């Protein structure tokens, strides 16, 4: 059975709805006030909020957990997050990530110096805390989660059917010739995670920002950043 993955625009970021055997897994929860976008996509399947069984948080930044509290309350779904991110989720704010390019370094230092612009969201208590791998077959999906730190310490990616990879902000598709993210707290770790993802040999990538892209674009960016 082929797994269906739908992209949901959630403000400046993407969520993804994965159709399982009996229910759905939602990956990320977008900007605040966007839960109706999820409902719209569920309606395409004649489904409702409570057909979501699991919400996977790729990492705890306001543009990925902004509507999480709302969607969790509406759906009663379990929320899964990496161990290294759970406290940010619980307290409702995070530091703005470090810039990796000239323009994003400026944005990052401005954001972190203005205390009122903290990266805030409604706090959520996670139900499932993972360390590294997590198998999704209990949720009717042929897939698994891998730990891919770098953008943030607890960033995770989802591999579906060994073919598709949902990456959060570990890969970022808003530039023409590169999928390198403009923000990452640890760039060395990020590139180690890229190697880990590349080994899975997936053919399609579903980023937190921008449209899905092919292995070819990932490989071209790898060549620019990883010298073997
Ligand atoms: Zn992020
Ligand atoms: Zn993001």
Short mmCIF file of C-alpha atoms and ligand atoms in Angstrom, two decimals:
data_model
loop_
_atom_site.label_atom_id
_atom_site.label_comp_id
_atom_site.label_asym_id
_atom_site.label_seq_id
_atom_site.Cartn_x
_atom_site.Cartn_y
_atom_site.Cartn_z
CA UNK A 1 0.00 0.00 0.00
CA UNK A 2 1.34 3.41 -0.97
CA UNK A 3 1.37 5.93 1.87
CA UNK A 4 -0.24 9.26 1.03
CA UNK A 5 1.51 12.43 2.22
CA UNK A 6 -0.33 15.76 1.90
CA UNK A 7 1.38 19.11 2.33
CA UNK A 8 -0.61 21.64 4.38
CA UNK A 9 0.44 25.31 4.14
CA UNK A 10 0.49 26.65 7.72
CA UNK A 11 1.57 30.27 7.35
CA UNK A 12 5.25 30.44 6.54
CA UNK A 13 5.84 26.72 7.19
CA UNK A 14 4.43 23.33 6.11
CA UNK A 15 2.67 20.59 8.01
CA UNK A 16 2.26 17.14 6.47
CA UNK A 17 -0.66 14.79 6.89
CA UNK A 18 0.25 11.11 6.53
CA UNK A 19 -2.63 8.72 5.88
CA UNK A 20 -2.22 5.49 7.81
CA UNK A 21 -4.27 2.29 7.74
CA UNK A 22 -7.00 3.53 10.09
CA UNK A 23 -6.07 7.08 10.98
CA UNK A 24 -3.65 9.90 10.37
CA UNK A 25 -0.31 11.16 11.57
CA UNK A 26 0.26 14.92 11.46
CA UNK A 27 3.82 16.21 11.19
CA UNK A 28 4.23 19.70 12.71
CA UNK A 29 1.59 22.26 13.62
CA UNK A 30 2.55 25.47 11.81
CA UNK A 31 2.07 29.09 12.81
CA UNK A 32 -0.53 30.08 15.43
CA UNK A 33 -4.16 30.26 14.24
CA UNK A 34 -3.76 27.79 11.37
CA UNK A 35 -5.55 24.67 12.67
CA UNK A 36 -8.41 25.16 10.18
CA UNK A 37 -5.94 24.45 7.36
CA UNK A 38 -5.42 20.98 8.85
CA UNK A 39 -9.17 20.44 9.09
CA UNK A 40 -9.58 21.43 5.43
CA UNK A 41 -7.10 18.74 4.36
CA UNK A 42 -8.72 16.15 6.67
CA UNK A 43 -12.08 16.98 5.07
CA UNK A 44 -10.66 15.97 1.68
CA UNK A 45 -10.49 12.46 3.16
CA UNK A 46 -13.92 12.80 4.84
CA UNK A 47 -12.04 12.82 8.13
CA UNK A 48 -12.16 14.99 11.25
CA UNK A 49 -9.66 16.24 13.85
CA UNK A 50 -10.13 13.14 16.00
CA UNK A 51 -8.95 10.91 13.15
CA UNK A 52 -5.43 12.20 13.91
CA UNK A 53 -3.79 9.67 16.25
CA UNK A 54 -0.32 11.13 16.51
CA UNK A 55 1.29 14.56 16.05
CA UNK A 56 5.05 14.45 15.43
CA UNK A 57 6.93 17.66 16.25
CA UNK A 58 10.08 17.83 14.09
CA UNK A 59 11.45 20.55 16.42
CA UNK A 60 10.14 23.20 18.79
CA UNK A 61 10.07 26.51 16.92
CA UNK A 62 7.05 28.78 16.90
CA UNK A 63 6.44 28.24 13.15
CA UNK A 64 6.17 24.44 13.73
CA UNK A 65 4.24 24.28 17.02
CA UNK A 66 2.14 27.50 16.81
CA UNK A 67 -1.19 25.68 16.39
CA UNK A 68 -0.17 22.55 18.30
CA UNK A 69 -2.13 23.26 21.50
CA UNK A 70 -5.26 23.94 19.45
CA UNK A 71 -4.92 20.83 17.26
CA UNK A 72 -4.09 18.60 20.24
CA UNK A 73 -7.18 19.79 22.14
CA UNK A 74 -9.40 19.27 19.08
CA UNK A 75 -8.03 15.85 18.17
CA UNK A 76 -6.94 14.19 21.43
CA UNK A 77 -3.93 12.99 19.45
CA UNK A 78 -0.71 12.05 21.23
CA UNK A 79 2.15 14.50 20.78
CA UNK A 80 5.61 13.10 20.08
CA UNK A 81 8.79 15.13 20.54
CA UNK A 82 12.50 14.46 21.01
CA UNK A 83 13.86 14.39 24.54
CA UNK A 84 16.08 17.42 23.85
CA UNK A 85 13.06 19.58 22.86
CA UNK A 86 10.40 18.56 25.37
CA UNK A 87 11.18 21.30 27.91
CA UNK A 88 10.92 24.06 25.31
CA UNK A 89 7.53 22.71 24.33
CA UNK A 90 6.41 22.67 27.95
CA UNK A 91 7.55 26.22 28.74
CA UNK A 92 6.17 27.77 25.53
CA UNK A 93 9.19 29.55 24.13
CA UNK A 94 12.56 28.88 22.57
CA UNK A 95 15.61 30.87 21.59
CA UNK A 96 15.69 32.09 18.01
CA UNK A 97 18.12 29.78 16.10
CA UNK A 98 21.58 30.95 14.96
CA UNK A 99 21.99 32.23 11.40
CA UNK A 100 24.11 30.30 8.87
CA UNK A 101 24.25 33.06 6.21
CA UNK A 102 25.00 36.81 6.34
CA UNK A 103 21.34 37.88 6.21
CA UNK A 104 20.11 35.26 8.65
CA UNK A 105 22.89 36.04 11.16
CA UNK A 106 21.55 39.59 11.32
CA UNK A 107 17.96 38.39 11.75
CA UNK A 108 19.02 35.96 14.46
CA UNK A 109 21.03 38.45 16.51
CA UNK A 110 18.27 41.07 16.26
CA UNK A 111 15.65 38.55 17.36
CA UNK A 112 17.70 37.31 20.31
CA UNK A 113 18.55 40.82 21.48
CA UNK A 114 14.99 42.02 21.59
CA UNK A 115 13.60 40.18 24.59
CA UNK A 116 10.00 40.89 23.54
CA UNK A 117 10.41 39.02 20.27
CA UNK A 118 11.10 35.67 21.95
CA UNK A 119 9.99 32.69 19.87
CA UNK A 120 6.71 32.10 21.74
CA UNK A 121 3.80 29.69 21.47
CA UNK A 122 1.10 28.02 23.61
CA UNK A 123 2.89 25.46 25.83
CA UNK A 124 2.10 21.76 25.30
CA UNK A 125 2.95 18.74 27.42
CA UNK A 126 4.26 15.96 25.15
CA UNK A 127 2.95 12.38 25.50
CA UNK A 128 5.73 10.44 23.76
CA UNK A 129 9.36 11.41 24.29
CA UNK A 130 11.90 9.74 22.00
CA UNK A 131 15.66 9.51 22.05
CA UNK A 132 16.64 8.12 18.65
CA UNK A 133 14.56 5.76 16.53
CA UNK A 134 10.80 5.30 16.68
CA UNK A 135 8.75 2.89 14.58
CA UNK A 136 5.44 4.16 13.18
CA UNK A 137 3.88 0.79 12.32
CA UNK A 138 1.68 0.94 15.46
CA UNK A 139 0.06 3.97 13.80
CA UNK A 140 -0.60 2.09 10.55
CA UNK A 141 2.27 3.74 8.68
CA UNK A 142 5.30 1.99 7.16
CA UNK A 143 7.81 4.47 8.51
CA UNK A 144 10.19 5.47 11.25
CA UNK A 145 11.68 8.50 12.93
CA UNK A 146 15.41 9.26 13.06
CA UNK A 147 17.25 11.85 15.16
CA UNK A 148 18.74 14.55 12.90
CA UNK A 149 20.20 17.28 15.16
CA UNK A 150 21.84 20.49 13.91
CA UNK A 151 19.05 22.97 13.15
CA UNK A 152 18.17 22.31 16.79
CA UNK A 153 19.51 19.68 19.18
CA UNK A 154 16.38 17.58 19.11
CA UNK A 155 15.39 17.91 15.45
CA UNK A 156 13.94 14.70 13.99
CA UNK A 157 13.09 13.46 10.48
CA UNK A 158 10.57 10.89 9.32
CA UNK A 159 11.39 8.19 6.75
CA UNK A 160 8.34 6.70 4.99
CA UNK A 161 8.56 3.42 3.05
CA UNK A 162 12.34 3.99 2.72
CA UNK A 163 11.45 6.40 -0.10
CA UNK A 164 10.16 9.64 1.34
CA UNK A 165 11.77 11.85 3.98
CA UNK A 166 9.94 14.58 5.94
CA UNK A 167 12.75 16.79 7.19
CA UNK A 168 11.47 19.70 9.29
CA UNK A 169 14.08 22.49 8.98
CA UNK A 170 17.05 20.11 8.56
CA UNK A 171 16.55 20.66 4.82
CA UNK A 172 15.02 23.92 3.60
CA UNK A 173 13.68 24.46 0.08
CA UNK A 174 13.29 28.23 -0.39
CA UNK A 175 16.40 28.83 -2.52
CA UNK A 176 16.89 27.94 -6.18
CA UNK A 177 20.14 25.96 -5.98
CA UNK A 178 20.43 24.90 -2.36
CA UNK A 179 18.49 23.21 0.42
CA UNK A 180 20.85 24.46 3.16
CA UNK A 181 18.84 25.98 6.05
CA UNK A 182 19.44 29.71 6.80
CA UNK A 183 19.27 28.88 10.51
CA UNK A 184 21.07 26.15 12.48
CA UNK A 185 22.42 26.06 16.02
CA UNK A 186 25.20 23.59 15.14
CA UNK A 187 26.25 23.42 11.49
CA UNK A 188 28.75 20.60 11.99
CA UNK A 189 26.09 18.46 13.57
CA UNK A 190 23.69 19.46 10.79
CA UNK A 191 26.03 18.05 8.14
CA UNK A 192 26.43 14.81 10.13
CA UNK A 193 22.65 14.54 10.10
CA UNK A 194 22.65 15.15 6.34
CA UNK A 195 24.95 12.14 5.93
CA UNK A 196 22.60 10.08 8.08
CA UNK A 197 19.61 11.14 5.95
CA UNK A 198 21.49 10.58 2.67
CA UNK A 199 22.23 6.97 3.70
CA UNK A 200 18.49 6.26 3.77
CA UNK A 201 18.53 6.86 0.01
CA UNK A 202 15.08 8.45 -0.13
CA UNK A 203 13.97 9.78 -3.50
CA UNK A 204 11.64 12.60 -2.35
CA UNK A 205 12.12 15.18 0.44
CA UNK A 206 9.37 17.10 2.22
CA UNK A 207 10.83 20.17 3.96
CA UNK A 208 9.38 22.43 6.67
CA UNK A 209 9.63 25.37 4.24
CA UNK A 210 9.07 25.23 0.48
CA UNK A 211 7.94 22.50 -1.87
CA UNK A 212 9.04 18.88 -1.96
CA UNK A 213 12.22 18.21 -3.94
CA UNK A 214 14.19 15.33 -5.38
CA UNK A 215 17.37 13.54 -4.32
CA UNK A 216 19.17 15.34 -7.13
CA UNK A 217 18.77 18.77 -5.47
CA UNK A 218 19.84 17.33 -2.12
CA UNK A 219 22.94 15.76 -3.73
CA UNK A 220 23.89 19.03 -5.43
CA UNK A 221 23.77 20.87 -2.08
CA UNK A 222 25.68 18.07 -0.33
CA UNK A 223 28.52 18.53 -2.87
CA UNK A 224 28.81 22.22 -1.93
CA UNK A 225 29.00 21.59 1.82
CA UNK A 226 30.54 18.14 2.35
CA UNK A 227 33.98 17.49 0.92
CA UNK A 228 34.86 13.78 0.94
ZN1 LIG B 1 13.10 25.80 12.89
ZN1 LIG B 2 10.81 26.56 10.41
#
